[in-house]
PDB file of C-alpha atoms in Angstrom:
ATOM      1  CA  UNK A   1      -9.892  45.224  18.697  1.00  0.00           C
ATOM      2  CA  UNK A   2     -11.293  41.887  18.672  1.00  0.00           C
ATOM      3  CA  UNK A   3     -10.041  39.456  20.636  1.00  0.00           C
ATOM      4  CA  UNK A   4      -9.673  36.220  17.952  1.00  0.00           C
ATOM      5  CA  UNK A   5     -10.261  32.918  20.247  1.00  0.00           C
ATOM      6  CA  UNK A   6      -7.332  30.466  18.976  1.00  0.00           C
ATOM      7  CA  UNK A   7      -8.657  27.255  16.885  1.00  0.00           C
ATOM      8  CA  UNK A   8      -9.098  24.224  19.227  1.00  0.00           C
ATOM      9  CA  UNK A   9      -6.517  21.640  17.759  1.00  0.00           C
ATOM     10  CA  UNK A  10      -7.909  18.742  16.145  1.00  0.00           C
ATOM     11  CA  UNK A  11      -8.998  15.670  18.570  1.00  0.00           C
ATOM     12  CA  UNK A  12      -7.801  12.600  17.004  1.00  0.00           C
ATOM     13  CA  UNK A  13      -9.038   9.403  18.167  1.00  0.00           C
ATOM     14  CA  UNK A  14      -6.895   6.972  20.240  1.00  0.00           C
ATOM     15  CA  UNK A  15      -5.926   4.415  17.227  1.00  0.00           C
ATOM     16  CA  UNK A  16      -4.662   7.763  15.179  1.00  0.00           C
ATOM     17  CA  UNK A  17      -2.498   8.616  18.117  1.00  0.00           C
ATOM     18  CA  UNK A  18      -1.054   5.037  18.677  1.00  0.00           C
ATOM     19  CA  UNK A  19      -0.362   4.952  15.211  1.00  0.00           C
ATOM     20  CA  UNK A  20       1.544   8.089  15.105  1.00  0.00           C
ATOM     21  CA  UNK A  21       3.981   6.624  18.509  1.00  0.00           C
ATOM     22  CA  UNK A  22       5.182   4.208  16.097  1.00  0.00           C
ATOM     23  CA  UNK A  23       7.359   7.052  14.227  1.00  0.00           C
ATOM     24  CA  UNK A  24       8.978   8.892  17.255  1.00  0.00           C
ATOM     25  CA  UNK A  25      11.584   5.756  16.227  1.00  0.00           C
ATOM     26  CA  UNK A  26      14.037   5.467  13.672  1.00  0.00           C
ATOM     27  CA  UNK A  27      13.906   2.885  10.884  1.00  0.00           C
ATOM     28  CA  UNK A  28      16.172   0.224  10.793  1.00  0.00           C
ATOM     29  CA  UNK A  29      19.269   1.364   8.599  1.00  0.00           C
ATOM     30  CA  UNK A  30      19.837  -2.534   8.068  1.00  0.00           C
ATOM     31  CA  UNK A  31      17.433  -3.578   5.502  1.00  0.00           C
ATOM     32  CA  UNK A  32      17.283  -6.758   6.472  1.00  0.00           C
ATOM     33  CA  UNK A  33      16.171  -5.681  10.203  1.00  0.00           C
ATOM     34  CA  UNK A  34      13.170  -3.612   8.570  1.00  0.00           C
ATOM     35  CA  UNK A  35       9.281  -4.865   8.129  1.00  0.00           C
ATOM     36  CA  UNK A  36       7.721  -4.144   4.466  1.00  0.00           C
ATOM     37  CA  UNK A  37       4.152  -4.384   4.587  1.00  0.00           C
ATOM     38  CA  UNK A  38       3.252  -4.947   0.746  1.00  0.00           C
ATOM     39  CA  UNK A  39      -0.122  -3.789  -0.234  1.00  0.00           C
ATOM     40  CA  UNK A  40      -2.806  -3.373  -3.046  1.00  0.00           C
ATOM     41  CA  UNK A  41      -6.276  -2.018  -2.498  1.00  0.00           C
ATOM     42  CA  UNK A  42      -9.198  -2.537  -4.979  1.00  0.00           C
ATOM     43  CA  UNK A  43     -11.492  -0.072  -6.009  1.00  0.00           C
ATOM     44  CA  UNK A  44     -14.950   1.201  -8.032  1.00  0.00           C
ATOM     45  CA  UNK A  45     -12.415   3.414 -10.273  1.00  0.00           C
ATOM     46  CA  UNK A  46      -9.270   5.601 -10.188  1.00  0.00           C
ATOM     47  CA  UNK A  47     -11.180   8.872  -8.869  1.00  0.00           C
ATOM     48  CA  UNK A  48      -9.689  10.016  -5.684  1.00  0.00           C
ATOM     49  CA  UNK A  49     -13.030  12.104  -4.849  1.00  0.00           C
ATOM     50  CA  UNK A  50     -15.441   9.757  -6.242  1.00  0.00           C
ATOM     51  CA  UNK A  51     -14.017   6.800  -6.069  1.00  0.00           C
ATOM     52  CA  UNK A  52     -14.273   4.247  -2.786  1.00  0.00           C
ATOM     53  CA  UNK A  53     -11.971   1.422  -1.795  1.00  0.00           C
ATOM     54  CA  UNK A  54     -13.712  -2.160  -1.773  1.00  0.00           C
ATOM     55  CA  UNK A  55     -10.837  -4.433  -0.360  1.00  0.00           C
ATOM     56  CA  UNK A  56      -7.686  -3.454   1.148  1.00  0.00           C
ATOM     57  CA  UNK A  57      -4.805  -6.432   0.975  1.00  0.00           C
ATOM     58  CA  UNK A  58      -1.509  -6.798   2.460  1.00  0.00           C
ATOM     59  CA  UNK A  59       1.021  -8.929   3.490  1.00  0.00           C
ATOM     60  CA  UNK A  60       4.571  -8.678   5.554  1.00  0.00           C
ATOM     61  CA  UNK A  61       7.945  -9.007   4.357  1.00  0.00           C
ATOM     62  CA  UNK A  62      10.912  -9.947   7.104  1.00  0.00           C
ATOM     63  CA  UNK A  63      14.283 -10.673   5.938  1.00  0.00           C
ATOM     64  CA  UNK A  64      13.520 -11.784   2.643  1.00  0.00           C
ATOM     65  CA  UNK A  65      10.638 -13.868   3.753  1.00  0.00           C
ATOM     66  CA  UNK A  66       6.574 -13.514   3.004  1.00  0.00           C
ATOM     67  CA  UNK A  67       5.217 -13.371   6.775  1.00  0.00           C
ATOM     68  CA  UNK A  68       2.595 -15.921   5.496  1.00  0.00           C
ATOM     69  CA  UNK A  69       0.614 -16.266   9.155  1.00  0.00           C
ATOM     70  CA  UNK A  70       0.520 -12.563   9.194  1.00  0.00           C
ATOM     71  CA  UNK A  71      -1.722 -11.171   6.431  1.00  0.00           C
ATOM     72  CA  UNK A  72      -4.197  -8.461   5.937  1.00  0.00           C
ATOM     73  CA  UNK A  73      -7.552  -8.447   3.836  1.00  0.00           C
ATOM     74  CA  UNK A  74     -10.713  -6.009   4.583  1.00  0.00           C
ATOM     75  CA  UNK A  75     -13.865  -5.898   2.153  1.00  0.00           C
ATOM     76  CA  UNK A  76     -15.213  -2.320   2.857  1.00  0.00           C
ATOM     77  CA  UNK A  77     -18.894  -1.734   2.953  1.00  0.00           C
ATOM     78  CA  UNK A  78     -19.802   0.844   0.534  1.00  0.00           C
ATOM     79  CA  UNK A  79     -22.499   2.131  -1.807  1.00  0.00           C
ATOM     80  CA  UNK A  80     -20.541   3.466  -4.548  1.00  0.00           C
ATOM     81  CA  UNK A  81     -20.888   0.315  -7.476  1.00  0.00           C
ATOM     82  CA  UNK A  82     -19.721   0.374 -10.728  1.00  0.00           C
ATOM     83  CA  UNK A  83     -19.897  -2.992 -12.863  1.00  0.00           C
ATOM     84  CA  UNK A  84     -17.335  -2.530 -15.253  1.00  0.00           C
ATOM     85  CA  UNK A  85     -14.694  -2.488 -12.493  1.00  0.00           C
ATOM     86  CA  UNK A  86     -16.529  -5.673 -10.523  1.00  0.00           C
ATOM     87  CA  UNK A  87     -15.982  -7.765 -13.783  1.00  0.00           C
ATOM     88  CA  UNK A  88     -12.147  -7.342 -13.370  1.00  0.00           C
ATOM     89  CA  UNK A  89     -11.548  -7.590  -9.445  1.00  0.00           C
ATOM     90  CA  UNK A  90     -15.049 -10.080  -8.836  1.00  0.00           C
ATOM     91  CA  UNK A  91     -15.957  -8.060  -6.258  1.00  0.00           C
ATOM     92  CA  UNK A  92     -19.888  -7.795  -6.424  1.00  0.00           C
ATOM     93  CA  UNK A  93     -22.453  -5.306  -5.311  1.00  0.00           C
ATOM     94  CA  UNK A  94     -24.154  -8.275  -3.302  1.00  0.00           C
ATOM     95  CA  UNK A  95     -21.178 -10.403  -2.272  1.00  0.00           C
ATOM     96  CA  UNK A  96     -21.252 -12.930   0.194  1.00  0.00           C
ATOM     97  CA  UNK A  97     -18.504 -11.233   1.944  1.00  0.00           C
ATOM     98  CA  UNK A  98     -17.899 -10.224   5.497  1.00  0.00           C
ATOM     99  CA  UNK A  99     -18.057  -6.328   5.086  1.00  0.00           C
ATOM    100  CA  UNK A 100     -16.990  -3.217   8.036  1.00  0.00           C
ATOM    101  CA  UNK A 101     -17.500  -0.143   7.542  1.00  0.00           C
ATOM    102  CA  UNK A 102     -14.789   2.595   5.816  1.00  0.00           C
ATOM    103  CA  UNK A 103     -13.154   3.702   8.867  1.00  0.00           C
ATOM    104  CA  UNK A 104     -12.821   0.591  10.958  1.00  0.00           C
ATOM    105  CA  UNK A 105     -11.132  -0.576   7.861  1.00  0.00           C
ATOM    106  CA  UNK A 106      -9.017   1.960   8.305  1.00  0.00           C
ATOM    107  CA  UNK A 107      -8.132   1.685  12.042  1.00  0.00           C
ATOM    108  CA  UNK A 108      -7.108  -2.120  11.337  1.00  0.00           C
ATOM    109  CA  UNK A 109      -5.050  -1.030   8.495  1.00  0.00           C
ATOM    110  CA  UNK A 110      -2.796   1.389  10.669  1.00  0.00           C
ATOM    111  CA  UNK A 111      -2.827  -1.048  13.313  1.00  0.00           C
ATOM    112  CA  UNK A 112      -1.641  -3.557  10.750  1.00  0.00           C
ATOM    113  CA  UNK A 113       1.119  -1.470   9.379  1.00  0.00           C
ATOM    114  CA  UNK A 114       2.593   0.329  12.298  1.00  0.00           C
ATOM    115  CA  UNK A 115       5.539   2.547  10.478  1.00  0.00           C
ATOM    116  CA  UNK A 116       6.922   0.113   8.661  1.00  0.00           C
ATOM    117  CA  UNK A 117       7.684   1.055   5.203  1.00  0.00           C
ATOM    118  CA  UNK A 118       4.680   0.605   2.207  1.00  0.00           C
ATOM    119  CA  UNK A 119       5.600  -1.097  -1.110  1.00  0.00           C
ATOM    120  CA  UNK A 120       3.071  -1.032  -3.791  1.00  0.00           C
ATOM    121  CA  UNK A 121       2.912  -1.399  -7.892  1.00  0.00           C
ATOM    122  CA  UNK A 122       1.880   1.740  -8.471  1.00  0.00           C
ATOM    123  CA  UNK A 123       2.197   2.447  -4.825  1.00  0.00           C
ATOM    124  CA  UNK A 124       0.853   5.930  -4.465  1.00  0.00           C
ATOM    125  CA  UNK A 125      -2.338   5.653  -6.367  1.00  0.00           C
ATOM    126  CA  UNK A 126      -3.309   3.208  -3.173  1.00  0.00           C
ATOM    127  CA  UNK A 127      -2.090   5.355  -0.816  1.00  0.00           C
ATOM    128  CA  UNK A 128      -3.460   8.163  -2.228  1.00  0.00           C
ATOM    129  CA  UNK A 129      -7.115   6.080  -1.636  1.00  0.00           C
ATOM    130  CA  UNK A 130      -5.982   5.336   1.531  1.00  0.00           C
ATOM    131  CA  UNK A 131      -5.431   9.209   2.535  1.00  0.00           C
ATOM    132  CA  UNK A 132      -8.519  10.403   1.165  1.00  0.00           C
ATOM    133  CA  UNK A 133     -10.886   7.587   2.886  1.00  0.00           C
ATOM    134  CA  UNK A 134      -8.891   9.284   6.043  1.00  0.00           C
ATOM    135  CA  UNK A 135      -9.803  13.251   4.732  1.00  0.00           C
ATOM    136  CA  UNK A 136     -13.166  11.608   4.320  1.00  0.00           C
ATOM    137  CA  UNK A 137     -13.219  10.381   8.050  1.00  0.00           C
ATOM    138  CA  UNK A 138     -11.408  13.634   9.637  1.00  0.00           C
ATOM    139  CA  UNK A 139      -8.161  11.812   9.420  1.00  0.00           C
ATOM    140  CA  UNK A 140      -5.043  13.123   8.336  1.00  0.00           C
ATOM    141  CA  UNK A 141      -2.409  11.571   5.918  1.00  0.00           C
ATOM    142  CA  UNK A 142      -0.612   8.118   6.010  1.00  0.00           C
ATOM    143  CA  UNK A 143       2.970   8.849   7.366  1.00  0.00           C
ATOM    144  CA  UNK A 144       4.782   5.898   6.058  1.00  0.00           C
ATOM    145  CA  UNK A 145       7.348   5.832   3.949  1.00  0.00           C
ATOM    146  CA  UNK A 146       6.906   4.625   0.317  1.00  0.00           C
ATOM    147  CA  UNK A 147       8.292   1.746  -2.154  1.00  0.00           C
ATOM    148  CA  UNK A 148       7.450   1.719  -5.614  1.00  0.00           C
ATOM    149  CA  UNK A 149       8.321  -1.738  -7.174  1.00  0.00           C
ATOM    150  CA  UNK A 150       7.611  -0.254 -11.130  1.00  0.00           C
ATOM    151  CA  UNK A 151      10.389   2.343 -10.044  1.00  0.00           C
ATOM    152  CA  UNK A 152      12.771  -0.511  -8.531  1.00  0.00           C
ATOM    153  CA  UNK A 153      12.106  -2.465 -11.241  1.00  0.00           C
ATOM    154  CA  UNK A 154      13.069   0.519 -13.952  1.00  0.00           C
ATOM    155  CA  UNK A 155      16.449   1.100 -11.562  1.00  0.00           C
ATOM    156  CA  UNK A 156      17.787  -2.821 -12.482  1.00  0.00           C
ATOM    157  CA  UNK A 157      16.986  -2.180 -15.665  1.00  0.00           C
ATOM    158  CA  UNK A 158      19.475   0.977 -15.207  1.00  0.00           C
ATOM    159  CA  UNK A 159      22.271  -1.785 -14.768  1.00  0.00           C
ATOM    160  CA  UNK A 160      21.645  -3.914 -18.094  1.00  0.00           C
ATOM    161  CA  UNK A 161      22.537  -2.243 -21.343  1.00  0.00           C
ATOM    162  CA  UNK A 162      21.309  -5.503 -23.235  1.00  0.00           C
ATOM    163  CA  UNK A 163      17.316  -5.143 -21.862  1.00  0.00           C
ATOM    164  CA  UNK A 164      15.315  -2.684 -24.193  1.00  0.00           C
ATOM    165  CA  UNK A 165      13.554  -0.384 -21.573  1.00  0.00           C
ATOM    166  CA  UNK A 166       9.556   0.653 -21.847  1.00  0.00           C
ATOM    167  CA  UNK A 167       8.008   4.038 -20.198  1.00  0.00           C
ATOM    168  CA  UNK A 168       5.685   2.460 -17.770  1.00  0.00           C
ATOM    169  CA  UNK A 169       5.866  -1.642 -16.744  1.00  0.00           C
ATOM    170  CA  UNK A 170       2.601  -3.070 -15.306  1.00  0.00           C
ATOM    171  CA  UNK A 171       2.227  -5.509 -12.966  1.00  0.00           C
ATOM    172  CA  UNK A 172       1.503  -7.964 -15.056  1.00  0.00           C
ATOM    173  CA  UNK A 173       4.844  -7.221 -16.572  1.00  0.00           C
ATOM    174  CA  UNK A 174       6.382  -7.927 -13.952  1.00  0.00           C
ATOM    175  CA  UNK A 175       5.056 -11.087 -13.593  1.00  0.00           C
ATOM    176  CA  UNK A 176       5.886 -12.638 -17.079  1.00  0.00           C
ATOM    177  CA  UNK A 177       9.356 -10.603 -16.569  1.00  0.00           C
ATOM    178  CA  UNK A 178       9.956 -12.926 -12.796  1.00  0.00           C
ATOM    179  CA  UNK A 179       7.666 -16.200 -13.993  1.00  0.00           C
ATOM    180  CA  UNK A 180       5.120 -15.798 -11.184  1.00  0.00           C
ATOM    181  CA  UNK A 181       1.651 -17.488 -11.095  1.00  0.00           C
ATOM    182  CA  UNK A 182      -1.136 -14.870 -12.123  1.00  0.00           C
ATOM    183  CA  UNK A 183      -3.630 -16.974 -10.618  1.00  0.00           C
ATOM    184  CA  UNK A 184      -4.873 -14.764  -8.178  1.00  0.00           C
ATOM    185  CA  UNK A 185      -4.678 -11.208  -9.960  1.00  0.00           C
ATOM    186  CA  UNK A 186      -7.234  -8.296  -9.323  1.00  0.00           C
ATOM    187  CA  UNK A 187      -7.751  -9.900  -5.911  1.00  0.00           C
ATOM    188  CA  UNK A 188      -6.125  -7.143  -3.624  1.00  0.00           C
ATOM    189  CA  UNK A 189      -4.362  -9.772  -1.299  1.00  0.00           C
ATOM    190  CA  UNK A 190      -3.448 -11.660  -4.575  1.00  0.00           C
ATOM    191  CA  UNK A 191      -1.956  -8.837  -6.027  1.00  0.00           C
ATOM    192  CA  UNK A 192       0.058  -8.078  -3.027  1.00  0.00           C
ATOM    193  CA  UNK A 193       1.361 -11.018  -3.228  1.00  0.00           C
ATOM    194  CA  UNK A 194       2.715 -11.012  -6.758  1.00  0.00           C
ATOM    195  CA  UNK A 195       4.272  -7.516  -5.920  1.00  0.00           C
ATOM    196  CA  UNK A 196       5.904  -8.735  -2.933  1.00  0.00           C
ATOM    197  CA  UNK A 197       7.292 -11.477  -5.206  1.00  0.00           C
ATOM    198  CA  UNK A 198       8.261  -8.976  -6.845  1.00  0.00           C
ATOM    199  CA  UNK A 199       9.989  -6.618  -4.969  1.00  0.00           C
ATOM    200  CA  UNK A 200      12.233  -9.076  -3.309  1.00  0.00           C
ATOM    201  CA  UNK A 201      13.148 -10.681  -6.770  1.00  0.00           C
ATOM    202  CA  UNK A 202      13.751  -7.261  -7.740  1.00  0.00           C
ATOM    203  CA  UNK A 203      16.320  -6.138  -4.661  1.00  0.00           C
ATOM    204  CA  UNK A 204      18.401  -9.526  -5.425  1.00  0.00           C
ATOM    205  CA  UNK A 205      19.060  -7.619  -8.187  1.00  0.00           C
ATOM    206  CA  UNK A 206      19.709  -4.448  -6.654  1.00  0.00           C
ATOM    207  CA  UNK A 207      21.673  -5.245  -3.849  1.00  0.00           C
ATOM    208  CA  UNK A 208      20.976  -2.718  -1.426  1.00  0.00           C
ATOM    209  CA  UNK A 209      22.527  -3.075   2.288  1.00  0.00           C
ATOM    210  CA  UNK A 210      21.079  -0.316   3.800  1.00  0.00           C
ATOM    211  CA  UNK A 211      17.528   1.027   3.877  1.00  0.00           C
ATOM    212  CA  UNK A 212      18.386   3.967   2.344  1.00  0.00           C
ATOM    213  CA  UNK A 213      19.925   2.515  -0.561  1.00  0.00           C
ATOM    214  CA  UNK A 214      16.167   1.636  -1.504  1.00  0.00           C
ATOM    215  CA  UNK A 215      14.581   5.049   0.153  1.00  0.00           C
ATOM    216  CA  UNK A 216      16.670   7.663  -2.281  1.00  0.00           C
TER     217      UNK A 216
END
């Protein structure tokens, strides 16, 4: 029999190994000891294979407060352009925004998020968009736990027998419900800010004590 050579393990860059190091420690059990990263992406469309991220915006929540001085916003160089999506989020092909490569955007994002819990409205769309970009650059998927503001909001409605429930709730629905300004709607950081306030208002209603109460 011919000897089979073992496949070499994938050589991952230092920034990815540094990101993985954060997961060696467990998340704090107390919800107030956790840091949440609320994120949003603006994209050229909804296909994880054909479309690309134009912008990633994120901010941190600590002890029920937005950490105003520690926000994250990057604009990504890209060739794919969709005039219809540009009308929604206002990012134009010839925009004067400073842009960086997709790989550099991912690197900066991983440094920012560490092992913190990711929060978003329909969060798995954003996570899967980032995962698709990671795959294109030869990197594994995100390891962070996630929380979805739509799912959490629906849990608040289960407590009430008065409110008429819908199948889906948009970010605009939550902004209207909680009287949140939509001035910067359809910018990544603006949507992250709206989502962060909706998240805080939602957990006020759910009153979780431990992080496992939210992650169930």
